[in-house]
Coordinates of C-alpha atoms in Angstrom, one line a residue:
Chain A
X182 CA -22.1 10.4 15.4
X183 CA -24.9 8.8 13.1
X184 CA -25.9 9.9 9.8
X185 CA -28.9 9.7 7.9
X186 CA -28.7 8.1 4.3
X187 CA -31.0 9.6 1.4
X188 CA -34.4 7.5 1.3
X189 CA -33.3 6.5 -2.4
X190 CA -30.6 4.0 -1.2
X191 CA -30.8 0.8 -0.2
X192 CA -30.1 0.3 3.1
X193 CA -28.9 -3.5 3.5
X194 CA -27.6 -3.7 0.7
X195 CA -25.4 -0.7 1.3
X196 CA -24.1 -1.6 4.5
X197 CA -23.3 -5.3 3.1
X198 CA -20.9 -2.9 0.4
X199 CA -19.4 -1.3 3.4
X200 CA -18.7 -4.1 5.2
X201 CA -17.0 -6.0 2.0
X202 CA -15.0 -3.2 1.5
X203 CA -14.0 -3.0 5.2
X204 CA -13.2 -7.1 5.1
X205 CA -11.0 -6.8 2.1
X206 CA -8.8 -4.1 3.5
X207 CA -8.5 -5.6 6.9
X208 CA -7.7 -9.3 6.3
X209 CA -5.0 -8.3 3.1
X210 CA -3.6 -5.7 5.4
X211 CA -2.8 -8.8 8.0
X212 CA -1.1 -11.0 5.4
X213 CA 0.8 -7.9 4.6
X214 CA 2.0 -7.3 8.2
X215 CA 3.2 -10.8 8.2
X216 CA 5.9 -9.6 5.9
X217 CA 7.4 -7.6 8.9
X218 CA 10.6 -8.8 9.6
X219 CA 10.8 -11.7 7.2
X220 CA 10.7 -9.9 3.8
X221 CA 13.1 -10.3 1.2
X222 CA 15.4 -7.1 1.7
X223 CA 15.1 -4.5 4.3
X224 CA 13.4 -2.2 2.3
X225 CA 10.3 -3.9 1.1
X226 CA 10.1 -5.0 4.4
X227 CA 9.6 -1.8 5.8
X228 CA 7.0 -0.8 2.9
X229 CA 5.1 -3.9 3.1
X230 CA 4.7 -3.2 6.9
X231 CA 3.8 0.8 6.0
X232 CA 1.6 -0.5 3.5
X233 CA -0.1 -3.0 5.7
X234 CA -0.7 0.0 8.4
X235 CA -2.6 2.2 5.4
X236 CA -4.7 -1.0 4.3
X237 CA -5.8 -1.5 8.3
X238 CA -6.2 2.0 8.7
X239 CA -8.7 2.1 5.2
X240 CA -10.8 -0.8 7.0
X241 CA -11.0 1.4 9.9
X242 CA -12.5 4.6 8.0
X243 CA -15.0 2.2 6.3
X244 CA -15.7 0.2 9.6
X245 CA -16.2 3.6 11.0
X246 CA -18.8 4.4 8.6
X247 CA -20.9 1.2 9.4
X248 CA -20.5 2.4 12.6
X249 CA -22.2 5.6 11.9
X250 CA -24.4 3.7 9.7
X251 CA -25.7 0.9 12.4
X252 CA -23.7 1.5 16.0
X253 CA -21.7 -1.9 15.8
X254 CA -17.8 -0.4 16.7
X255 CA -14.9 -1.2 14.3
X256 CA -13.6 -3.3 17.2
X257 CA -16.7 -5.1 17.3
X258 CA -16.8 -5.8 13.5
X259 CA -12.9 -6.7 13.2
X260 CA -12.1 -8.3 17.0
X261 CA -15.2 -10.2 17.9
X262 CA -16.8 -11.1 14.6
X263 CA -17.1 -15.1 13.8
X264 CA -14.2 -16.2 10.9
X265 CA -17.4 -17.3 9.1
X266 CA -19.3 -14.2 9.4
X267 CA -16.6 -11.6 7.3
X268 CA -17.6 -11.1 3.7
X269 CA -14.3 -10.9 2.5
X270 CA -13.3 -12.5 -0.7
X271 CA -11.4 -15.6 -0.8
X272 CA -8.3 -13.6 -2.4
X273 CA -7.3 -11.6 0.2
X274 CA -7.2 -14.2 2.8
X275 CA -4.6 -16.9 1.3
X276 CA -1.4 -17.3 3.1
X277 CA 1.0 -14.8 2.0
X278 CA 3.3 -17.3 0.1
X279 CA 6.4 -16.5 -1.9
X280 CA 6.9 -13.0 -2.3
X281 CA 6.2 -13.1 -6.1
X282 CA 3.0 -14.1 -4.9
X283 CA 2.9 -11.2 -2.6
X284 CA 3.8 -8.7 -4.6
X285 CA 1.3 -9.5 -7.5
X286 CA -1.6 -10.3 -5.4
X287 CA -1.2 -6.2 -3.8
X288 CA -0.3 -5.5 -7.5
X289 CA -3.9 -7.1 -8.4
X290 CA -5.9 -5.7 -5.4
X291 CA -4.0 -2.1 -5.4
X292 CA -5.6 -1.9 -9.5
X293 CA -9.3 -2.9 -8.1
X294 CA -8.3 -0.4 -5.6
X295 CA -8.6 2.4 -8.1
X296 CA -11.2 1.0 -10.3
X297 CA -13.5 0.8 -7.2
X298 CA -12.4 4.4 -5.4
X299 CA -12.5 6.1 -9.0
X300 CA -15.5 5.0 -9.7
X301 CA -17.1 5.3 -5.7
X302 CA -15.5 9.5 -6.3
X303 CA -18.8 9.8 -8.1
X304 CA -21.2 8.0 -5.8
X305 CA -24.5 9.0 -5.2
X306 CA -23.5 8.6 -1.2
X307 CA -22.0 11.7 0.0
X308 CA -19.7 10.3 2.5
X309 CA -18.9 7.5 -0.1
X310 CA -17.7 10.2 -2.8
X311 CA -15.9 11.7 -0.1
X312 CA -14.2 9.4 1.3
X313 CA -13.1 7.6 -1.9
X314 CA -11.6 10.7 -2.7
X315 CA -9.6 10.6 0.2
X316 CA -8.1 6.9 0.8
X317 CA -7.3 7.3 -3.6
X318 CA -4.7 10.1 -2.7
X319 CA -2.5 7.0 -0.3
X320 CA -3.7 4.2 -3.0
X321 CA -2.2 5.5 -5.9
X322 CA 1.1 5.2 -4.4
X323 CA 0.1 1.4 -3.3
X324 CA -0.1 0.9 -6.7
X325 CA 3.0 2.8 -7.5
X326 CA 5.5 0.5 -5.9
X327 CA 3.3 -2.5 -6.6
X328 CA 3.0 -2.0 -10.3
X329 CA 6.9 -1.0 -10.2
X330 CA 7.9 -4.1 -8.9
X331 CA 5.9 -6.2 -11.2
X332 CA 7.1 -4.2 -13.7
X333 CA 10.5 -5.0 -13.1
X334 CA 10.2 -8.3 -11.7
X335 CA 8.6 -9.7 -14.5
X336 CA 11.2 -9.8 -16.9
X337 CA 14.0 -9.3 -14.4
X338 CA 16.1 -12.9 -14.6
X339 CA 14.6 -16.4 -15.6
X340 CA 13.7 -17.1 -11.8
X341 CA 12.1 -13.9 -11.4
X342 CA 9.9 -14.4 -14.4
X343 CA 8.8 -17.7 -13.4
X344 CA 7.9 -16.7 -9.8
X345 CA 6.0 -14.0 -11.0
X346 CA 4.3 -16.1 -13.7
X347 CA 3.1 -18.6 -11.0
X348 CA 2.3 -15.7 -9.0
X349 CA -0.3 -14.6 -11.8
X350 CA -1.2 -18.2 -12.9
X351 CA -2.3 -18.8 -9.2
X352 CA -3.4 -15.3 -8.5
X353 CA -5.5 -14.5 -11.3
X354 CA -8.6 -16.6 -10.8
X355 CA -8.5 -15.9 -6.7
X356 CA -8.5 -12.4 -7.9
X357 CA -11.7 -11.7 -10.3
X358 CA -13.3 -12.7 -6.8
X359 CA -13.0 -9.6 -5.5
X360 CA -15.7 -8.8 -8.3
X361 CA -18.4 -11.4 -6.9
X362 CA -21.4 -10.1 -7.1
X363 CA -23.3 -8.7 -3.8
X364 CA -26.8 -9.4 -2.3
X365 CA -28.6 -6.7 -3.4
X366 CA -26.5 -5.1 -5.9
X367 CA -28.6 -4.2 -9.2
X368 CA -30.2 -1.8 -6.5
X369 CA -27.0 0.0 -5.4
X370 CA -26.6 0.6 -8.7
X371 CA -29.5 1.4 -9.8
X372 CA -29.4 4.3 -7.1
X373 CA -26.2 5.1 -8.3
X374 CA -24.0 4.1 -5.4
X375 CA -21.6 2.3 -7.8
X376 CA -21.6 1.1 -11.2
X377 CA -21.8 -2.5 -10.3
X378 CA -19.5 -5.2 -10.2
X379 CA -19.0 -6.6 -13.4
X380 CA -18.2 -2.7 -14.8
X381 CA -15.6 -2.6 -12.3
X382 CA -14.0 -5.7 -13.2
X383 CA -13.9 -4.9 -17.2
X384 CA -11.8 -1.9 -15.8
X385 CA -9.5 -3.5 -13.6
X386 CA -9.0 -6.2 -16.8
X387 CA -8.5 -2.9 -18.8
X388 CA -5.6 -1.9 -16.3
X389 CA -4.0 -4.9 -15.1
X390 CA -3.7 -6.4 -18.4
X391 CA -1.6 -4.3 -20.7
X392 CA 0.8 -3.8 -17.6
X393 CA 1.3 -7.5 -17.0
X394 CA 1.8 -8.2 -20.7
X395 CA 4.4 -5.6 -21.0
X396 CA 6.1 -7.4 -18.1
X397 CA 6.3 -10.1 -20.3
X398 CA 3.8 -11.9 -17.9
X399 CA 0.9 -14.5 -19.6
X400 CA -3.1 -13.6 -18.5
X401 CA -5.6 -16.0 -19.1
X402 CA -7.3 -13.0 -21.4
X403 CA -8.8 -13.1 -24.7
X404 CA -9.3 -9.4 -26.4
X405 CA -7.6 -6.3 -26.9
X406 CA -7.8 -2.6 -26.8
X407 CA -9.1 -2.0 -23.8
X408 CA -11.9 -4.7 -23.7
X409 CA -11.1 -8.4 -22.4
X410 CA -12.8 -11.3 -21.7
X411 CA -11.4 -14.0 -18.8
X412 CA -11.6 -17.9 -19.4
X413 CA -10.2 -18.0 -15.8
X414 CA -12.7 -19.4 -13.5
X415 CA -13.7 -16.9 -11.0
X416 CA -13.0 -17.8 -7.0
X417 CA -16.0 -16.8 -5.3
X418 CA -18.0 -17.6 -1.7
X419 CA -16.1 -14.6 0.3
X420 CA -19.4 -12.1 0.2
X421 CA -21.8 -15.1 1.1
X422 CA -19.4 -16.2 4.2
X423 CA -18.8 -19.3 2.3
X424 CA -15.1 -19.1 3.6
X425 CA -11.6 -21.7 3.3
X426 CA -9.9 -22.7 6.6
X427 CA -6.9 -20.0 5.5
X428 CA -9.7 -17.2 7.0
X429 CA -10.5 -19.5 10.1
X430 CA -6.5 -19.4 11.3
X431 CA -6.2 -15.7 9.2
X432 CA -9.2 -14.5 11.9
X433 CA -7.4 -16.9 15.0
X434 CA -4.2 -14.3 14.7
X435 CA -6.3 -11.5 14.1
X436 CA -7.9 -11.9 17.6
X437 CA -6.0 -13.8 19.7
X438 CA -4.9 -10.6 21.5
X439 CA -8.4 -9.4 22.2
X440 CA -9.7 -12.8 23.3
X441 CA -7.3 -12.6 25.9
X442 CA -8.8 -10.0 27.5
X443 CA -12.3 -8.7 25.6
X444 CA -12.6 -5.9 28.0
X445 CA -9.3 -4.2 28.4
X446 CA -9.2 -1.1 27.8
X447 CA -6.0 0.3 26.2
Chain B
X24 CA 27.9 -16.8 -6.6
X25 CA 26.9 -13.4 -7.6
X26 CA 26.0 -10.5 -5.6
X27 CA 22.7 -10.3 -6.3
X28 CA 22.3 -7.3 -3.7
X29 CA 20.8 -3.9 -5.6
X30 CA 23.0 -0.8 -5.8
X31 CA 22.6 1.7 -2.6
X32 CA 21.3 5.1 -3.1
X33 CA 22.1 8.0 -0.9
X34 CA 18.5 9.8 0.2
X35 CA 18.6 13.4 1.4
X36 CA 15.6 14.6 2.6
X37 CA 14.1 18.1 2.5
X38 CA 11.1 19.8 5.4
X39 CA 10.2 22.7 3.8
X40 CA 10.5 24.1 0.1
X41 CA 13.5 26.5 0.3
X42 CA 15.2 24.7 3.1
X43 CA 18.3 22.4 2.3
X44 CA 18.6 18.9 1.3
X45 CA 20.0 16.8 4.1
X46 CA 21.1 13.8 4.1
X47 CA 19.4 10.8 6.0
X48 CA 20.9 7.3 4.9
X49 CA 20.8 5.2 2.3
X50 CA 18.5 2.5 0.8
X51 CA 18.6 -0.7 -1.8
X52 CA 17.0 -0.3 -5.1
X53 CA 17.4 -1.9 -8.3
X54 CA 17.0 1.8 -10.0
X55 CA 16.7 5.7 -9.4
X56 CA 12.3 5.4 -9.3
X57 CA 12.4 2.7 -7.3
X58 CA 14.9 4.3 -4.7
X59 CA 12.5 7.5 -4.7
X60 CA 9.7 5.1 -3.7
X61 CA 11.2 2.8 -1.2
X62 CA 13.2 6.2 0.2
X63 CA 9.6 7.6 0.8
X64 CA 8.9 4.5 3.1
X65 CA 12.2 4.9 4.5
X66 CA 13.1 8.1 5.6
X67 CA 9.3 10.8 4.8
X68 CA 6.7 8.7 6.6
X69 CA 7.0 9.8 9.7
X70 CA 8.8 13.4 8.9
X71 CA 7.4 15.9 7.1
X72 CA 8.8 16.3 3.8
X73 CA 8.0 18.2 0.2
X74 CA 11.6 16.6 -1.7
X75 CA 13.5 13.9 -1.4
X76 CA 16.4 13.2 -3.6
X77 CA 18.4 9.9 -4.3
X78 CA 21.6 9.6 -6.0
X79 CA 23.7 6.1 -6.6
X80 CA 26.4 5.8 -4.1
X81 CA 29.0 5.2 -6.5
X82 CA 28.8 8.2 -8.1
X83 CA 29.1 10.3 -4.8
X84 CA 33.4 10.8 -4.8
X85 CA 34.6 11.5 -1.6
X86 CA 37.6 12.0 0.1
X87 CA 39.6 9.4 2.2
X88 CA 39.6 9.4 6.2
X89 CA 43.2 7.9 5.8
X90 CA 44.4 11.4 4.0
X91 CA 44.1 13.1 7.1
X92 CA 46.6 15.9 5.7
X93 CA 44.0 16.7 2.6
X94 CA 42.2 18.5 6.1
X95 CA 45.2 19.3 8.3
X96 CA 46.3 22.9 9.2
X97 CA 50.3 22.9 9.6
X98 CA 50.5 26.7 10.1
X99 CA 48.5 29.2 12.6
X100 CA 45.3 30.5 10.8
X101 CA 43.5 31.6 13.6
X102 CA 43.8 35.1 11.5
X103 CA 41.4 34.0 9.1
X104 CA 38.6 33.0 11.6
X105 CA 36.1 36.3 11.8
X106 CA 36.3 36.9 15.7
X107 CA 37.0 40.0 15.5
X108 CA 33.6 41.8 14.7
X109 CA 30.0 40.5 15.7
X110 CA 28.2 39.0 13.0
X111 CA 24.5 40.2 13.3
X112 CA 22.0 37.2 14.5
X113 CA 20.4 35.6 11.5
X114 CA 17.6 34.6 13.2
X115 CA 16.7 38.4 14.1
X116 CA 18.3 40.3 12.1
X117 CA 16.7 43.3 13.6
X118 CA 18.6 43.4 16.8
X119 CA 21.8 45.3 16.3

């Protein structure tokens, strides 16, 4: 099926916001499945591997839409893509480290999850709107357990709290990439696809900070109310496929199984 | 060292609004929210489920497989078991 998008939107630039979208989801929902069988109890092992399947099966619903969009299959775009041609950000391809790290990096990335889908429920793009409105429903309870965990990990024991504090101290910067802004943007936004980058990031500050506070956690945030400012420095280079070699052995794992054999059918 | 394990929580699971709690394992959590989440992962992703409901293990009392005698039946009370009438079908109650 292929669909026709209204002649008021940008057409490059729009596919370039699918295809972020669709890189974000797939490479964190990789380090996530790494968890499977090595996390810390039983239980968060199993939800980090259920929560891995939901983030690979969002990057298949937005993969699907490129397809719609352009004819390139999701197996195309995930299986035989270069490492250096993804437009994910840097955060979402880092090793999956300690699980403090873990935890607060899905914490940070479940938060921009709802920023981005709220705000994408009131897209200009039909299918957009609609399927925001959709993938929000599973999110929500991404952000659930996330945000419980930091919650209570934060100002669990004294190890706890410094695991989670270097969690945030490394995490924070890598994270305000995901806000980088795209090729093309000011027009998406002008044809009110999405309110832009930068507004998505003030809300996700607006979110992220007062819960990590409470959790007795330190943000490198100046402000209050509801409106903050970041000294951190902001890792970028993921939507210009300026990539680290984490996403060069992230994509080698990714693929080995298809390289094996690019034509099987399964 | 300490037990630094969290506290188990029973989970009983429910299919359909109306239908009856049953019970479906146990999971860690370090409280009653958390055991509701990690319960969901557990025990409603792949069945179908509208409740769930956790409770602590400890504060489930139960009785003691050693007592066998708390169960036992010294005398013949066959009497009481009702065999001697047919109880109608409760899945189709309109056939008797």
């Amino acid at each position: 099926m292929s669909i026709e998008l209204p002649a008021s939107v940008p057409h490059d630039p729009l596919l370039r916001f699918i295809l972020a979208l669709a890189d974000d989801e797939l490479m964190l929902g990789h380090r996530d499945s790494e968890w499977t069988g090595h996390a810390p109890i039983l239980e968060e092992d199993i939800a980090f591997s259920n929560i891995a399947q939901d983030e690979l099966g969002h990057s298949l619903v937005w993969y699907t839409l490129y397809e719609q969009l352009t004819g390139k299959s999701p197996d195309a775009m995930a299986f035989v893509l270069a490492w250096n041609d993804f437009t994910c950000c840097h955060f979402v391809t880092y090793p999956k480290g300690d699980f403090g790290y873990t935890v607060i990096r899905q914490y940070l990335f479940d938060e921009a999850e709802q920023a981005r889908l709220t705000a994408l429920g009131e897209s200009s793009v039909q299918q957009l709107k609609e399927i925001a409105r959709k993938l929000i429903r599973e999110e929500a309870y991404h952000l659930l357990h996330s945000k419980g965990l930091v919650e209570r990990l934060g100002d669990a024991t004294v190890e706890s709290h410094q695991r989670t504090q270097a969690a945030v101290d490394e995490a924070f910067p890598q994270a305000l990439g995901m806000f980088e802004k795209l090729e093309g943007e000011d027009e998406l936004v002008r044809a009110g696809v999405f309110p832009g980058n930068e507004v998505l990031k003030a809300e996700w500050l607006k979110r992220v900070v007062p819960v990590l506070t409470s959790a007795t956690l330190t943000v490198p945030v100046a402000g209050q109310d509801g409106s903050y400012t970041t000294s951190a420095k902001s890792d970028e280079g993921g939507r210009r496929k300026s990539h680290t070699e984490h996403l060069r052995q992230l994509v080698d794992d990714l693929q080995a199984v298809y390289r094996m054999a690019p034509n099987a059918k399964w | 060292m300490t037990d630094t394990q969290w506290e188990t929580y029973e989970v009983f699971h429910q299919t359909k609004k109306g239908d009856p709690h049953i019970y479906v394992g146990s999971v860690h959590a370090p409280d009653p929210q958390m055991a509701l989440q990690l319960a969901r992962d557990q025990f409603a992703r792949r069945l179908k489920c509208v409740s769930l409901w956790v409770a602590r293990s400890k504060d489930i009392t139960a009785t003691d497989y050693q007592d066998e005698d708390f169960f036992a039946q010294v005398t013949d009370k066959s009497y009481r078991d009702p065999k001697a009438f047919e109880a109608p079908d409760k899945e189709s109650p309109d056939e008797h």
